[in-house]
């Protein structure tokens, strides 16, 4: 990931004193403390699980139990500069199967395994993506649907899910940070705020965007449009600590009806007469059952939710049969439609002053350390940066976006899926690609993220609309003990490759056809020997990483005939009393980072559940 020598350096170079976190809310540590039954049992105490638990228990008569596989995080891991992803030893760490289109390389999959889930280790970048991304979610179900998952239907939940704090006035003036509070709320205990420092080295990077044609500077990151914009960090505005599901939706929520049990992996959901009745845990050597009188809500994240459903007998019959699991509900979409945002590993330049100067310039480093220890200000209050180009294809390649869109429309989409893909899943993919072909013509849909951090000039681009779809299934040899079998099927669609080539060319124009050229950019990847489109294309299999840690889509909210797993109330098709409420329901990733979308989905899920929709 972007994580880095710098962050490791910062994390180890000085000790912070943090008051020990108290986790004041109710913890269950022994099965004997459990109620005989709960209204709702939530599987997974991560980003979405804790959000929904918090909302449902606002009603004092509703009992909720959250079961979380991981343990409570060490409070030291919640500092913005501390990159929990590299510091915590007990995150999930898997390897994908060798990737056919990426020189047979395997890639790491990292996820938060703790109370708070991936919100506890992520890069803390907020970003919603484009309004049209959510409109496409709605369109998969046709118009006039009762539950509105379009931008209009989700905007109230984006606002509800995060509290916005404006940037410090001096920084806003100095760096022209625009924002519009009408896209934000102030009612959540999960905060979005700003570091107290930005590197002057950002100036030339921003100006360079202004020198290129067709690039808009958007008024707010939450406006749902594309362009160059600033975005806040998931952290509190005063202590500059990570703001995430644990401190936002659990630690300070003291309610007798909200129970949480950590270190408790769920094996499967139990079904009786077509309805979910409870969950099965493994404690030491025996199994233990917990009952839910209303519903089971699965929130184990896009990698583990399909695993839990498949172990429970809900999934593609072929996969279940191979693992020796009896099919209770043949649902071909479970574990399919897996997607992530690929990173294109281009690397260009260094400019000053930058984050690297912390290591080499003693006076800058002293300033950084003094400001942080005095009042938590200065460069250490920056997480992964707050400014990026979020560019539509129309800006990336004004001359080719139309022909690329036509090429995608003309494709036999199913040919680019994994062998043996179920026809309904293939139909869903085709429907998504038809929507994407239209999005390729829009000035308001983000296709590439070019994150500006003053160190390298700009971080290697991320493709924000993935065209590839893979799968995550149980290990047929060991469905209960084995790791999930993760196949990105990365770089499988030729139009995706062609779009990446255009993004690489844009990245070069940005550095070499603007005033940045004066700063002597030095391209180390793909490198000066890689020139023509064909050469750039040939470089991709060695230069692309199929993940920006944004796994999604494996229990997609789509019609059943399009390979969907849940309907628009997030209920699993064919099972009563079972919903999925996490990032697995995302049908197609938005052109932003997904965490804010996951919080919004969870807030909407809570309303659907409360109204018994
Ligand atoms: C390293 C990294 C960096 C990222 N950076 C960003 C970023 O900067 N901005 C952004 O927007 N997004 C980012 N993301 C993505 C974002 O954090 C996730 O999309 C989001 O947190 C997913 O939320 P979730 O509720 O679906 O799953 P999670 O938050 O992952 O929650 C799932 C929970 O279920 C638990 N669980 C799993 N299996 C079981 C089981 N069998 N029984 C009980 N519990 C179980 C897990 O331990 C976990 O706590 C990043 C993710 C990672 C991993
Ligand atoms: C990848 O592995 C397959 C199967 O082992 C092999 O046929 C193919 O040549 C390999 N490809 C590369 C680029 O190494
Ligand atoms: C669980 O089983 C293992 C192997 O059978 C045994 O060594 C262990 O003592 C058992 N643990 C408990 C808590 O019963
Ligand atoms: C924070 O501390 C630094 C270093 O002592 C000081 O220069 C700065 O003015 C302080 N800022 C605030 C907001 O208190
Ligand atoms: C900036 O990017 C570089 C290279 O990717 C990385 O090493 C560094 O950690 C980043 N800096 C910050 C503050 O995120
Ligand atoms: C560019 O970077 C490479 C790798 O760091 C280095 O070897 C080379 O000398 C640099 N070239 C210039 C012109 O700075």
mmCIF file of N, CA, C and O and ligand atoms in Angstrom, residues 1 43-49 67-70 83 85 92 110-127 234 264-267 299-302 304-305 307-308 311 384 449 548-551 581-584 592-598, ligand 1:
data_model
loop_
_atom_site.group_PDB
_atom_site.id
_atom_site.type_symbol
_atom_site.label_atom_id
_atom_site.label_comp_id
_atom_site.label_asym_id
_atom_site.label_seq_id
_atom_site.Cartn_x
_atom_site.Cartn_y
_atom_site.Cartn_z
ATOM 1 N N UNK A 1 0.833 -1.195 0.000
ATOM 2 C CA UNK A 1 0.000 0.000 0.000
ATOM 3 C C UNK A 1 0.865 1.242 0.000
ATOM 4 O O UNK A 1 2.083 1.155 -0.026
ATOM 5 N N UNK A 43 -23.069 -10.532 12.755
ATOM 6 C CA UNK A 43 -21.845 -11.324 12.559
ATOM 7 C C UNK A 43 -20.773 -10.403 12.002
ATOM 8 O O UNK A 43 -20.817 -10.017 10.839
ATOM 9 N N UNK A 44 -19.813 -10.019 12.839
ATOM 10 C CA UNK A 44 -18.745 -9.111 12.412
ATOM 11 C C UNK A 44 -18.914 -7.737 13.036
ATOM 12 O O UNK A 44 -19.899 -7.049 12.777
ATOM 13 N N UNK A 45 -17.965 -7.360 13.891
ATOM 14 C CA UNK A 45 -18.019 -6.054 14.561
ATOM 15 C C UNK A 45 -17.068 -5.079 13.899
ATOM 16 O O UNK A 45 -16.180 -4.519 14.537
ATOM 17 N N UNK A 46 -17.243 -4.875 12.592
ATOM 18 C CA UNK A 46 -16.386 -3.952 11.849
ATOM 19 C C UNK A 46 -17.110 -2.653 11.542
ATOM 20 O O UNK A 46 -18.020 -2.225 12.273
ATOM 21 N N UNK A 47 -16.731 -2.045 10.445
ATOM 22 C CA UNK A 47 -17.248 -0.751 10.018
ATOM 23 C C UNK A 47 -18.776 -0.747 10.005
ATOM 24 O O UNK A 47 -19.429 0.070 10.654
ATOM 25 N N UNK A 48 -19.352 -1.688 9.271
ATOM 26 C CA UNK A 48 -20.806 -1.708 9.118
ATOM 27 C C UNK A 48 -21.497 -2.314 10.334
ATOM 28 O O UNK A 48 -22.545 -1.830 10.765
ATOM 29 N N UNK A 49 -20.925 -3.377 10.892
ATOM 30 C CA UNK A 49 -21.578 -4.090 11.994
ATOM 31 C C UNK A 49 -21.805 -3.192 13.199
ATOM 32 O O UNK A 49 -22.895 -3.171 13.789
ATOM 33 N N UNK A 67 -20.962 -10.265 17.287
ATOM 34 C CA UNK A 67 -19.920 -11.281 17.437
ATOM 35 C C UNK A 67 -18.766 -10.921 16.523
ATOM 36 O O UNK A 67 -18.936 -10.820 15.310
ATOM 37 N N UNK A 68 -17.606 -10.691 17.082
ATOM 38 C CA UNK A 68 -16.448 -10.254 16.308
ATOM 39 C C UNK A 68 -15.304 -11.252 16.462
ATOM 40 O O UNK A 68 -14.936 -11.615 17.580
ATOM 41 N N UNK A 69 -14.755 -11.645 15.323
ATOM 42 C CA UNK A 69 -13.667 -12.624 15.338
ATOM 43 C C UNK A 69 -12.401 -12.065 15.989
ATOM 44 O O UNK A 69 -11.683 -12.774 16.694
ATOM 45 N N UNK A 70 -12.107 -10.799 15.757
ATOM 46 C CA UNK A 70 -10.861 -10.214 16.258
ATOM 47 C C UNK A 70 -11.011 -9.688 17.677
ATOM 48 O O UNK A 70 -12.071 -9.764 18.283
ATOM 49 N N UNK A 83 -0.403 4.242 10.807
ATOM 50 C CA UNK A 83 -0.712 3.181 9.858
ATOM 51 C C UNK A 83 -0.862 1.806 10.494
ATOM 52 O O UNK A 83 0.033 0.958 10.403
ATOM 53 N N UNK A 85 -2.234 -0.695 9.562
ATOM 54 C CA UNK A 85 -2.087 -1.805 8.624
ATOM 55 C C UNK A 85 -0.720 -2.447 8.696
ATOM 56 O O UNK A 85 -0.582 -3.649 8.476
ATOM 57 N N UNK A 92 -5.980 -9.959 9.238
ATOM 58 C CA UNK A 92 -6.050 -11.048 8.269
ATOM 59 C C UNK A 92 -5.029 -10.761 7.183
ATOM 60 O O UNK A 92 -4.939 -9.637 6.680
ATOM 61 N N UNK A 110 -5.168 -7.770 2.741
ATOM 62 C CA UNK A 110 -5.086 -7.401 4.162
ATOM 63 C C UNK A 110 -6.447 -6.851 4.583
ATOM 64 O O UNK A 110 -7.074 -6.093 3.841
ATOM 65 N N UNK A 111 -6.893 -7.244 5.764
ATOM 66 C CA UNK A 111 -8.177 -6.759 6.278
ATOM 67 C C UNK A 111 -8.045 -6.570 7.782
ATOM 68 O O UNK A 111 -7.237 -7.240 8.419
ATOM 69 N N UNK A 112 -8.862 -5.691 8.316
ATOM 70 C CA UNK A 112 -8.859 -5.498 9.761
ATOM 71 C C UNK A 112 -9.514 -6.675 10.457
ATOM 72 O O UNK A 112 -10.628 -7.063 10.131
ATOM 73 N N UNK A 113 -8.790 -7.246 11.418
ATOM 74 C CA UNK A 113 -9.323 -8.346 12.217
ATOM 75 C C UNK A 113 -9.364 -7.847 13.654
ATOM 76 O O UNK A 113 -8.487 -8.132 14.453
ATOM 77 N N UNK A 114 -10.363 -7.038 13.947
ATOM 78 C CA UNK A 114 -10.443 -6.393 15.270
ATOM 79 C C UNK A 114 -11.836 -5.797 15.432
ATOM 80 O O UNK A 114 -12.578 -5.669 14.459
ATOM 81 N N UNK A 115 -12.144 -5.397 16.642
ATOM 82 C CA UNK A 115 -13.351 -4.619 16.865
ATOM 83 C C UNK A 115 -13.134 -3.289 16.131
ATOM 84 O O UNK A 115 -12.185 -2.570 16.426
ATOM 85 N N UNK A 116 -13.976 -3.022 15.147
ATOM 86 C CA UNK A 116 -13.772 -1.856 14.278
ATOM 87 C C UNK A 116 -13.441 -2.276 12.853
ATOM 88 O O UNK A 116 -13.562 -1.491 11.921
ATOM 89 N N UNK A 117 -13.006 -3.514 12.676
ATOM 90 C CA UNK A 117 -12.767 -4.052 11.329
ATOM 91 C C UNK A 117 -11.773 -3.216 10.548
ATOM 92 O O UNK A 117 -10.823 -2.652 11.096
ATOM 93 N N UNK A 118 -12.000 -3.105 9.260
ATOM 94 C CA UNK A 118 -11.050 -2.422 8.395
ATOM 95 C C UNK A 118 -11.047 -0.908 8.623
ATOM 96 O O UNK A 118 -10.083 -0.243 8.257
ATOM 97 N N UNK A 119 -12.081 -0.362 9.276
ATOM 98 C CA UNK A 119 -12.025 1.075 9.588
ATOM 99 C C UNK A 119 -10.912 1.356 10.587
ATOM 100 O O UNK A 119 -10.489 2.497 10.742
ATOM 101 N N UNK A 120 -10.425 0.313 11.255
ATOM 102 C CA UNK A 120 -9.340 0.478 12.218
ATOM 103 C C UNK A 120 -7.954 0.427 11.608
ATOM 104 O O UNK A 120 -6.978 0.739 12.290
ATOM 105 N N UNK A 121 -7.832 0.017 10.361
ATOM 106 C CA UNK A 121 -6.496 -0.038 9.737
ATOM 107 C C UNK A 121 -6.447 0.716 8.423
ATOM 108 O O UNK A 121 -5.401 0.764 7.776
ATOM 109 N N UNK A 122 -7.552 1.285 7.987
ATOM 110 C CA UNK A 122 -7.528 1.828 6.630
ATOM 111 C C UNK A 122 -6.768 3.150 6.549
ATOM 112 O O UNK A 122 -6.286 3.673 7.547
ATOM 113 N N UNK A 123 -6.636 3.672 5.334
ATOM 114 C CA UNK A 123 -5.857 4.889 5.095
ATOM 115 C C UNK A 123 -6.592 6.158 5.495
ATOM 116 O O UNK A 123 -6.079 7.254 5.297
ATOM 117 N N UNK A 124 -7.803 6.014 6.029
ATOM 118 C CA UNK A 124 -8.586 7.143 6.557
ATOM 119 C C UNK A 124 -8.955 8.186 5.523
ATOM 120 O O UNK A 124 -9.257 9.338 5.856
ATOM 121 N N UNK A 125 -8.887 7.812 4.251
ATOM 122 C CA UNK A 125 -9.297 8.749 3.204
ATOM 123 C C UNK A 125 -10.806 8.673 3.056
ATOM 124 O O UNK A 125 -11.344 7.606 2.808
ATOM 125 N N UNK A 126 -11.478 9.817 3.192
ATOM 126 C CA UNK A 126 -12.898 9.843 2.869
ATOM 127 C C UNK A 126 -12.995 10.132 1.370
ATOM 128 O O UNK A 126 -12.092 10.744 0.811
ATOM 129 N N UNK A 127 -14.001 9.686 0.731
ATOM 130 C CA UNK A 127 -14.277 10.021 -0.674
ATOM 131 C C UNK A 127 -15.504 9.219 -1.054
ATOM 132 O O UNK A 127 -15.599 8.044 -0.725
ATOM 133 N N UNK A 234 -10.664 10.616 8.030
ATOM 134 C CA UNK A 234 -11.459 10.055 9.131
ATOM 135 C C UNK A 234 -10.681 10.217 10.437
ATOM 136 O O UNK A 234 -9.992 9.295 10.883
ATOM 137 N N UNK A 264 -14.404 -13.965 18.836
ATOM 138 C CA UNK A 264 -15.442 -14.986 18.647
ATOM 139 C C UNK A 264 -15.808 -15.152 17.177
ATOM 140 O O UNK A 264 -16.767 -14.551 16.698
ATOM 141 N N UNK A 265 -15.043 -15.951 16.442
ATOM 142 C CA UNK A 265 -15.407 -16.168 15.039
ATOM 143 C C UNK A 265 -16.683 -17.000 14.909
ATOM 144 O O UNK A 265 -16.869 -17.983 15.629
ATOM 145 N N UNK A 266 -17.537 -16.580 14.015
ATOM 146 C CA UNK A 266 -18.770 -17.330 13.746
ATOM 147 C C UNK A 266 -18.468 -18.359 12.657
ATOM 148 O O UNK A 266 -17.816 -18.049 11.658
ATOM 149 N N UNK A 267 -18.929 -19.582 12.875
ATOM 150 C CA UNK A 267 -18.717 -20.629 11.871
ATOM 151 C C UNK A 267 -19.746 -20.541 10.755
ATOM 152 O O UNK A 267 -19.431 -20.594 9.595
ATOM 153 N N UNK A 299 -22.135 -9.071 8.628
ATOM 154 C CA UNK A 299 -21.310 -7.876 8.413
ATOM 155 C C UNK A 299 -19.836 -8.242 8.528
ATOM 156 O O UNK A 299 -19.051 -7.532 9.131
ATOM 157 N N UNK A 300 -19.476 -9.375 7.949
ATOM 158 C CA UNK A 300 -18.101 -9.871 8.102
ATOM 159 C C UNK A 300 -17.162 -9.328 7.029
ATOM 160 O O UNK A 300 -16.000 -9.716 6.968
ATOM 161 N N UNK A 301 -17.640 -8.426 6.192
ATOM 162 C CA UNK A 301 -16.798 -7.834 5.144
ATOM 163 C C UNK A 301 -16.798 -8.671 3.881
ATOM 164 O O UNK A 301 -17.177 -9.850 3.883
ATOM 165 N N UNK A 302 -16.365 -8.069 2.779
ATOM 166 C CA UNK A 302 -16.531 -8.694 1.461
ATOM 167 C C UNK A 302 -15.729 -9.979 1.285
ATOM 168 O O UNK A 302 -16.028 -10.771 0.391
ATOM 169 N N UNK A 304 -15.079 -12.240 4.021
ATOM 170 C CA UNK A 304 -15.575 -13.305 4.904
ATOM 171 C C UNK A 304 -17.079 -13.525 4.838
ATOM 172 O O UNK A 304 -17.550 -14.595 5.202
ATOM 173 N N UNK A 305 -17.834 -12.533 4.412
ATOM 174 C CA UNK A 305 -19.282 -12.737 4.317
ATOM 175 C C UNK A 305 -19.631 -13.890 3.353
ATOM 176 O O UNK A 305 -20.425 -14.759 3.715
ATOM 177 N N UNK A 307 -17.833 -16.387 2.633
ATOM 178 C CA UNK A 307 -17.360 -17.609 3.285
ATOM 179 C C UNK A 307 -18.405 -18.105 4.290
ATOM 180 O O UNK A 307 -18.761 -19.294 4.313
ATOM 181 N N UNK A 308 -18.934 -17.187 5.094
ATOM 182 C CA UNK A 308 -19.921 -17.577 6.106
ATOM 183 C C UNK A 308 -21.209 -18.071 5.440
ATOM 184 O O UNK A 308 -21.784 -19.083 5.834
ATOM 185 N N UNK A 311 -20.550 -21.553 3.932
ATOM 186 C CA UNK A 311 -20.487 -22.588 4.980
ATOM 187 C C UNK A 311 -21.874 -22.916 5.523
ATOM 188 O O UNK A 311 -22.117 -24.003 6.032
ATOM 189 N N UNK A 384 -2.968 10.010 4.909
ATOM 190 C CA UNK A 384 -2.545 9.654 3.554
ATOM 191 C C UNK A 384 -2.769 10.783 2.557
ATOM 192 O O UNK A 384 -2.820 10.563 1.366
ATOM 193 N N UNK A 449 -7.856 7.880 -9.908
ATOM 194 C CA UNK A 449 -7.467 8.707 -8.771
ATOM 195 C C UNK A 449 -5.967 8.939 -8.837
ATOM 196 O O UNK A 449 -5.188 7.986 -8.910
ATOM 197 N N UNK A 548 -6.461 -2.095 -4.163
ATOM 198 C CA UNK A 548 -6.145 -0.918 -3.364
ATOM 199 C C UNK A 548 -6.782 -1.129 -1.975
ATOM 200 O O UNK A 548 -7.145 -0.181 -1.305
ATOM 201 N N UNK A 549 -6.994 -2.387 -1.597
ATOM 202 C CA UNK A 549 -7.588 -2.792 -0.304
ATOM 203 C C UNK A 549 -9.072 -2.433 -0.247
ATOM 204 O O UNK A 549 -9.584 -2.083 0.802
ATOM 205 N N UNK A 550 -9.744 -2.510 -1.378
ATOM 206 C CA UNK A 550 -11.150 -2.108 -1.433
ATOM 207 C C UNK A 550 -12.061 -3.260 -1.868
ATOM 208 O O UNK A 550 -12.933 -3.085 -2.707
ATOM 209 N N UNK A 551 -11.863 -4.435 -1.316
ATOM 210 C CA UNK A 551 -12.679 -5.595 -1.682
ATOM 211 C C UNK A 551 -14.165 -5.284 -1.544
ATOM 212 O O UNK A 551 -14.583 -4.678 -0.558
ATOM 213 N N UNK A 581 -25.184 -6.619 5.422
ATOM 214 C CA UNK A 581 -25.223 -5.165 5.623
ATOM 215 C C UNK A 581 -23.862 -4.505 5.413
ATOM 216 O O UNK A 581 -23.668 -3.359 5.792
ATOM 217 N N UNK A 582 -22.914 -5.207 4.802
ATOM 218 C CA UNK A 582 -21.546 -4.670 4.710
ATOM 219 C C UNK A 582 -21.151 -4.375 3.263
ATOM 220 O O UNK A 582 -21.992 -4.375 2.354
ATOM 221 N N UNK A 583 -19.856 -4.150 3.037
ATOM 222 C CA UNK A 583 -19.353 -3.803 1.708
ATOM 223 C C UNK A 583 -19.535 -4.884 0.670
ATOM 224 O O UNK A 583 -19.315 -4.633 -0.524
ATOM 225 N N UNK A 584 -19.941 -6.081 1.060
ATOM 226 C CA UNK A 584 -20.189 -7.113 0.045
ATOM 227 C C UNK A 584 -21.408 -6.808 -0.802
ATOM 228 O O UNK A 584 -21.542 -7.345 -1.893
ATOM 229 N N UNK A 592 -14.742 6.308 -5.704
ATOM 230 C CA UNK A 592 -14.061 6.917 -4.561
ATOM 231 C C UNK A 592 -13.548 5.802 -3.689
ATOM 232 O O UNK A 592 -13.613 4.639 -4.071
ATOM 233 N N UNK A 593 -13.073 6.130 -2.505
ATOM 234 C CA UNK A 593 -12.684 5.061 -1.584
ATOM 235 C C UNK A 593 -13.953 4.605 -0.869
ATOM 236 O O UNK A 593 -14.818 5.422 -0.591
ATOM 237 N N UNK A 594 -14.068 3.320 -0.568
ATOM 238 C CA UNK A 594 -15.402 2.814 -0.213
ATOM 239 C C UNK A 594 -15.874 3.016 1.218
ATOM 240 O O UNK A 594 -17.045 2.794 1.506
ATOM 241 N N UNK A 595 -15.004 3.455 2.126
ATOM 242 C CA UNK A 595 -15.406 3.401 3.540
ATOM 243 C C UNK A 595 -16.626 4.282 3.842
ATOM 244 O O UNK A 595 -17.542 3.869 4.546
ATOM 245 N N UNK A 596 -16.638 5.485 3.279
ATOM 246 C CA UNK A 596 -17.793 6.346 3.535
ATOM 247 C C UNK A 596 -19.066 5.711 2.965
ATOM 248 O O UNK A 596 -20.127 5.765 3.590
ATOM 249 N N UNK A 597 -18.931 5.082 1.808
ATOM 250 C CA UNK A 597 -20.102 4.396 1.231
ATOM 251 C C UNK A 597 -20.565 3.262 2.151
ATOM 252 O O UNK A 597 -21.774 3.052 2.331
ATOM 253 N N UNK A 598 -19.625 2.539 2.748
ATOM 254 C CA UNK A 598 -20.008 1.441 3.655
ATOM 255 C C UNK A 598 -20.759 1.992 4.871
ATOM 256 O O UNK A 598 -21.787 1.436 5.288
HETATM 257 C C1 LIG B 1 -5.407 -1.521 4.467
HETATM 258 C C2 LIG B 1 -6.708 -0.891 4.065
HETATM 259 C C3 LIG B 1 -6.740 0.448 3.675
HETATM 260 C C4 LIG B 1 -7.940 1.042 3.285
HETATM 261 N N1 LIG B 1 -7.972 2.385 3.031
HETATM 262 C C5 LIG B 1 -9.158 2.996 2.848
HETATM 263 C C6 LIG B 1 -9.258 4.406 2.807
HETATM 264 O O1 LIG B 1 -8.288 5.128 3.001
HETATM 265 N N2 LIG B 1 -10.479 4.958 2.568
HETATM 266 C C7 LIG B 1 -11.597 4.189 2.383
HETATM 267 O O2 LIG B 1 -12.653 4.740 2.132
HETATM 268 N N3 LIG B 1 -11.531 2.850 2.447
HETATM 269 C C8 LIG B 1 -10.348 2.245 2.717
HETATM 270 N N4 LIG B 1 -10.312 0.889 2.880
HETATM 271 C C9 LIG B 1 -11.554 0.106 2.705
HETATM 272 C C10 LIG B 1 -12.547 0.233 3.857
HETATM 273 O O3 LIG B 1 -11.865 0.297 5.078
HETATM 274 C C11 LIG B 1 -13.489 -0.972 3.804
HETATM 275 O O4 LIG B 1 -14.161 -0.958 2.568
HETATM 276 C C12 LIG B 1 -14.548 -0.978 4.914
HETATM 277 O O5 LIG B 1 -13.964 -0.723 6.169
HETATM 278 C C13 LIG B 1 -15.264 -2.319 4.915
HETATM 279 O O6 LIG B 1 -16.236 -2.356 5.941
HETATM 280 P P1 LIG B 1 -17.065 -3.706 6.212
HETATM 281 O O7 LIG B 1 -17.992 -3.408 7.310
HETATM 282 O O8 LIG B 1 -17.601 -4.206 4.932
HETATM 283 O O9 LIG B 1 -15.969 -4.764 6.676
HETATM 284 P P2 LIG B 1 -14.880 -4.696 7.938
HETATM 285 O O10 LIG B 1 -14.855 -3.311 8.438
HETATM 286 O O11 LIG B 1 -13.670 -5.289 7.420
HETATM 287 O O12 LIG B 1 -15.576 -5.570 9.017
HETATM 288 C C14 LIG B 1 -15.700 -6.982 8.959
HETATM 289 C C15 LIG B 1 -15.516 -7.530 10.358
HETATM 290 O O13 LIG B 1 -15.979 -8.875 10.413
HETATM 291 C C16 LIG B 1 -15.083 -9.636 11.186
HETATM 292 N N5 LIG B 1 -15.210 -11.057 10.817
HETATM 293 C C17 LIG B 1 -14.753 -11.672 9.713
HETATM 294 N N6 LIG B 1 -15.087 -12.983 9.738
HETATM 295 C C18 LIG B 1 -15.793 -13.176 10.876
HETATM 296 C C19 LIG B 1 -16.410 -14.326 11.471
HETATM 297 N N7 LIG B 1 -16.365 -15.530 10.898
HETATM 298 N N8 LIG B 1 -17.040 -14.174 12.666
HETATM 299 C C20 LIG B 1 -17.083 -12.953 13.281
HETATM 300 N N9 LIG B 1 -16.502 -11.849 12.771
HETATM 301 C C21 LIG B 1 -15.879 -11.962 11.572
HETATM 302 C C22 LIG B 1 -13.730 -9.027 10.881
HETATM 303 O O14 LIG B 1 -12.771 -9.343 11.867
HETATM 304 C C23 LIG B 1 -14.064 -7.557 10.796
HETATM 305 O O15 LIG B 1 -13.937 -6.919 12.054
HETATM 306 C C24 LIG B 1 -9.120 0.263 3.259
HETATM 307 C C25 LIG B 1 -9.097 -1.074 3.656
HETATM 308 C C26 LIG B 1 -7.917 -1.647 4.070
HETATM 309 C C27 LIG B 1 -7.931 -3.085 4.515
#
